[in-house]
């Protein structure tokens, strides 16, 4: 069971929610439903882990966003064909 990164509670759980993301080129935002998240029953926070955020950001750099729907599920976003094998703009690793 995850521990809440906001309040430290052990009453956090894996869940999913809808997030809104600005495309890397700033042209529009999209809604991503059924996105993995952590929900805390004590403080009420719902948030994505750093790993999930990185997966979304990398995917948005690697796909053709011109034809991207205004709303799609997390699984649909991750299944979009990539133009590049990896995010060559990520220098963090």
XYZ file of N, CA, C and O in Angstrom:
372
model
N 0.851 -1.185 0.000
C 0.000 0.000 0.000
C 0.893 1.244 0.000
O 1.816 1.342 0.791
N 0.619 2.183 -0.895
C 1.468 3.379 -0.958
C 1.277 4.300 0.247
O 0.236 4.275 0.898
N 2.286 5.095 0.513
C 2.223 6.121 1.548
C 2.003 7.459 0.838
O 2.631 7.741 -0.178
N 1.096 8.286 1.348
C 0.782 9.568 0.731
C 2.002 10.489 0.776
O 2.581 10.708 1.839
N 2.388 11.009 -0.373
C 3.529 11.928 -0.443
C 3.198 13.293 0.138
O 4.098 14.078 0.412
N 1.916 13.601 0.319
C 1.506 14.912 0.836
C 1.425 14.943 2.349
O 1.928 15.880 2.967
N 0.779 13.936 2.948
C 0.579 13.979 4.401
C 1.257 12.837 5.144
O 1.261 12.810 6.365
N 1.824 11.870 4.397
C 2.512 10.745 5.022
C 1.598 9.637 5.514
O 2.063 8.680 6.123
N 0.312 9.742 5.242
C -0.644 8.735 5.694
C -0.412 7.396 5.004
O -0.037 7.339 3.842
N -0.695 6.347 5.738
C -0.624 5.009 5.164
C -1.986 4.592 4.601
O -2.165 3.469 4.164
N -2.945 5.507 4.625
C -4.283 5.237 4.093
C -4.406 5.710 2.641
O -5.467 6.139 2.209
N -3.329 5.620 1.896
C -3.341 5.962 0.474
C -3.527 4.671 -0.318
O -3.186 3.586 0.148
N -4.073 4.819 -1.514
C -4.322 3.632 -2.335
C -4.129 3.978 -3.808
O -4.234 5.130 -4.210
N -3.846 2.952 -4.581
C -3.766 3.107 -6.028
C -5.169 3.298 -6.583
O -6.111 2.642 -6.138
N -5.296 4.211 -7.538
C -6.589 4.475 -8.151
C -6.347 5.036 -9.551
O -5.246 4.870 -10.107
N -7.339 5.693 -10.112
C -7.167 6.380 -11.397
C -8.048 7.619 -11.394
O -9.045 7.685 -10.665
N -7.660 8.612 -12.194
C -8.441 9.836 -12.318
C -8.208 10.452 -13.695
O -7.523 9.866 -14.538
N -8.785 11.609 -13.917
C -8.614 12.336 -15.168
C -7.649 13.487 -14.936
O -7.777 14.216 -13.943
N -6.687 13.632 -15.835
C -5.743 14.741 -15.764
C -5.822 15.528 -17.072
O -6.267 15.023 -18.094
N -5.387 16.764 -17.007
C -5.340 17.619 -18.192
C -3.898 18.020 -18.408
O -3.210 18.421 -17.475
N -3.437 17.882 -19.651
C -2.031 18.061 -19.956
C -1.861 19.037 -21.112
O -2.549 18.939 -22.121
N -0.933 19.959 -20.973
C -0.583 20.850 -22.079
C 0.435 20.129 -22.957
O 1.393 19.540 -22.448
N 0.204 20.156 -24.255
C 1.139 19.519 -25.183
C 2.482 20.229 -25.133
O 2.551 21.432 -24.847
N 3.581 19.516 -25.406
C 4.915 20.115 -25.333
C 5.077 21.370 -26.192
O 5.818 22.273 -25.828
N 4.361 21.438 -27.327
C 4.495 22.624 -28.183
C 3.554 23.751 -27.762
O 3.551 24.821 -28.365
N 2.749 23.529 -26.736
C 1.876 24.562 -26.195
C 0.642 24.868 -27.028
O -0.056 25.836 -26.754
N 0.337 24.048 -28.044
C -0.771 24.354 -28.943
C -2.146 24.057 -28.353
O -3.125 24.669 -28.755
N -2.249 23.097 -27.444
C -3.539 22.768 -26.847
C -3.330 21.907 -25.617
O -2.218 21.464 -25.328
N -4.430 21.680 -24.916
C -4.407 20.757 -23.783
C -5.289 19.565 -24.125
O -6.196 19.661 -24.948
N -4.998 18.452 -23.488
C -5.782 17.237 -23.676
C -6.209 16.707 -22.317
O -5.545 16.961 -21.303
N -7.295 15.965 -22.303
C -7.737 15.268 -21.104
C -7.350 13.805 -21.215
O -7.565 13.186 -22.256
N -6.761 13.280 -20.163
C -6.345 11.875 -20.143
C -7.111 11.202 -19.006
O -6.844 11.450 -17.834
N -8.082 10.364 -19.390
C -8.904 9.685 -18.393
C -8.249 8.375 -17.964
O -7.345 7.883 -18.636
N -8.719 7.851 -16.848
C -8.232 6.573 -16.328
C -6.712 6.558 -16.138
O -6.049 5.549 -16.363
N -6.178 7.696 -15.702
C -4.741 7.827 -15.468
C -4.406 7.279 -14.080
O -5.056 7.659 -13.098
N -3.404 6.400 -13.979
C -3.030 5.885 -12.658
C -2.704 7.022 -11.691
O -2.027 7.992 -12.071
N -3.194 6.909 -10.471
C -2.909 7.925 -9.460
C -2.889 7.284 -8.075
O -3.243 6.122 -7.908
N -2.471 8.085 -7.124
C -2.524 7.714 -5.714
C -3.611 8.581 -5.089
O -3.634 9.796 -5.291
N -4.521 7.971 -4.350
C -5.580 8.692 -3.637
C -5.366 8.495 -2.141
O -5.201 7.368 -1.682
N -5.394 9.588 -1.411
C -5.243 9.514 0.045
C -6.602 9.713 0.702
O -7.254 10.742 0.496
N -7.017 8.739 1.491
C -8.301 8.826 2.183
C -8.262 9.800 3.358
O -9.305 10.261 3.810
N -7.059 10.150 3.849
C -6.959 11.065 4.989
C -6.958 12.534 4.567
O -7.733 13.329 5.077
N -6.109 12.904 3.611
C -6.028 14.326 3.225
C -6.809 14.632 1.948
O -6.987 15.794 1.599
N -7.247 13.595 1.240
C -8.053 13.808 0.045
C -7.281 14.086 -1.228
O -7.878 14.312 -2.284
N -5.966 14.079 -1.169
C -5.168 14.365 -2.368
C -5.253 13.212 -3.363
O -5.298 12.048 -2.973
N -5.279 13.573 -4.638
C -5.157 12.626 -5.740
C -4.025 13.145 -6.605
O -4.064 14.290 -7.057
N -3.015 12.313 -6.825
C -1.853 12.787 -7.579
C -1.207 11.646 -8.343
O -1.359 10.476 -8.000
N -0.480 12.021 -9.393
C 0.276 11.052 -10.181
C 1.677 10.939 -9.591
O 2.253 11.933 -9.143
N 2.219 9.738 -9.639
C 3.596 9.542 -9.206
C 4.523 10.179 -10.238
O 4.127 10.436 -11.384
N 5.751 10.421 -9.847
C 6.736 10.976 -10.780
C 6.930 10.053 -11.976
O 7.136 10.513 -13.101
N 6.849 8.758 -11.751
C 7.001 7.783 -12.834
C 5.881 7.940 -13.872
O 6.139 7.935 -15.085
N 4.645 8.097 -13.414
C 3.524 8.272 -14.335
C 3.648 9.583 -15.094
O 3.420 9.638 -16.305
N 4.020 10.652 -14.405
C 4.215 11.957 -15.056
C 5.271 11.848 -16.148
O 5.077 12.327 -17.269
N 6.375 11.183 -15.856
C 7.448 11.029 -16.838
C 6.972 10.223 -18.046
O 7.286 10.562 -19.186
N 6.202 9.165 -17.803
C 5.690 8.358 -18.912
C 4.803 9.189 -19.836
O 4.909 9.104 -21.061
N 3.925 10.006 -19.252
C 3.044 10.858 -20.056
C 3.860 11.881 -20.835
O 3.670 12.066 -22.042
N 4.772 12.571 -20.159
C 5.574 13.599 -20.830
C 6.438 13.010 -21.938
O 6.526 13.570 -23.026
N 7.064 11.876 -21.675
C 7.869 11.229 -22.715
C 7.009 10.843 -23.905
O 7.377 11.088 -25.059
N 5.856 10.252 -23.641
C 4.982 9.824 -24.736
C 4.546 11.016 -25.587
O 4.521 10.931 -26.817
N 4.231 12.138 -24.950
C 3.799 13.319 -25.709
C 4.918 13.896 -26.565
O 4.660 14.531 -27.585
N 6.168 13.692 -26.166
C 7.308 14.117 -26.995
C 7.516 13.178 -28.175
O 8.064 13.583 -29.194
N 7.090 11.932 -28.034
C 7.455 10.900 -29.005
C 6.369 10.561 -30.025
O 6.621 9.788 -30.940
N 5.174 11.117 -29.877
C 4.086 10.801 -30.800
C 3.721 12.020 -31.638
O 4.131 13.144 -31.329
N 2.937 11.798 -32.672
C 2.430 12.892 -33.496
C 1.234 13.506 -32.764
O 0.142 12.939 -32.766
N 1.432 14.651 -32.134
C 0.368 15.276 -31.341
C -0.604 16.085 -32.200
O -1.641 16.504 -31.709
N -0.290 16.297 -33.462
C -1.171 17.082 -34.351
C -2.527 16.421 -34.521
O -3.530 17.095 -34.692
N -2.567 15.094 -34.494
C -3.811 14.373 -34.708
C -4.372 13.791 -33.406
O -5.256 12.943 -33.425
N -3.880 14.265 -32.285
C -4.282 13.735 -30.988
C -5.683 14.222 -30.607
O -6.011 15.401 -30.772
N -6.498 13.309 -30.116
C -7.838 13.640 -29.667
C -7.787 14.622 -28.493
O -6.797 14.702 -27.790
N -8.904 15.340 -28.259
C -8.976 16.250 -27.119
C -9.068 15.484 -25.802
O -8.692 15.996 -24.763
N -9.576 14.249 -25.869
C -9.663 13.412 -24.673
C -9.468 11.956 -25.068
O -9.989 11.508 -26.082
N -8.691 11.244 -24.268
C -8.451 9.825 -24.486
C -8.047 9.192 -23.170
O -7.755 9.897 -22.205
N -8.043 7.871 -23.130
C -7.646 7.193 -21.898
C -6.116 7.124 -21.840
O -5.429 7.256 -22.857
N -5.616 6.876 -20.647
C -4.176 6.706 -20.443
C -3.658 5.558 -21.315
O -2.632 5.698 -21.980
N -4.394 4.465 -21.351
C -3.980 3.306 -22.157
C -3.939 3.665 -23.639
O -3.013 3.261 -24.356
N -4.923 4.421 -24.115
C -4.932 4.847 -25.521
C -3.737 5.749 -25.832
O -3.103 5.608 -26.877
N -3.418 6.662 -24.915
C -2.263 7.548 -25.112
C -0.972 6.737 -25.190
O -0.152 6.940 -26.080
N -0.811 5.797 -24.265
C 0.414 5.008 -24.235
C 0.527 4.067 -25.432
O 1.636 3.669 -25.804
N -0.590 3.744 -26.073
C -0.582 2.840 -27.222
C -0.342 3.562 -28.546
O -0.154 2.910 -29.578
N -0.319 4.904 -28.533
C -0.090 5.660 -29.774
C 1.293 5.307 -30.327
O 2.271 5.206 -29.569
N 1.391 5.145 -31.651
C 2.697 4.830 -32.246
C 3.682 5.991 -32.074
O 3.314 7.149 -32.237
N 4.908 5.625 -31.753
C 5.954 6.628 -31.523
C 6.718 6.938 -32.799
O 6.968 6.044 -33.611
N 7.099 8.211 -32.935
C 7.926 8.640 -34.060
C 9.402 8.396 -33.762
O 10.198 8.208 -34.676
N 9.767 8.415 -32.491
C 11.134 8.156 -32.032
C 11.098 7.020 -31.014
O 10.065 6.765 -30.394
N 12.229 6.357 -30.823
C 12.282 5.241 -29.870
C 12.303 5.711 -28.430
O 11.808 5.037 -27.540
N 12.910 6.870 -28.199
C 12.992 7.379 -26.833
C 13.058 8.891 -26.864
O 13.233 9.497 -27.915
N 12.911 9.514 -25.704
C 12.947 10.968 -25.587
C 14.403 11.437 -25.545
O 15.046 11.386 -24.524
N 14.891 11.884 -26.669
C 16.278 12.335 -26.759
C 16.504 13.701 -26.111
O 17.615 14.167 -26.015
N 15.420 14.334 -25.659
C 15.513 15.632 -24.990
C 15.594 15.504 -23.482
O 15.729 16.485 -22.771
N 15.507 14.266 -22.972
C 15.564 14.012 -21.544
C 17.014 13.730 -21.155
O 17.560 12.687 -21.472
N 17.607 14.668 -20.434
C 19.005 14.537 -20.017
C 19.124 14.174 -18.544
O 20.191 14.256 -17.957
N 17.998 13.766 -17.927
C 18.004 13.493 -16.479
C 18.640 12.160 -16.129
O 19.016 11.940 -14.996
N 18.730 11.228 -17.081
C 19.289 9.926 -16.723
C 20.671 9.705 -17.285
O 21.238 10.436 -17.963
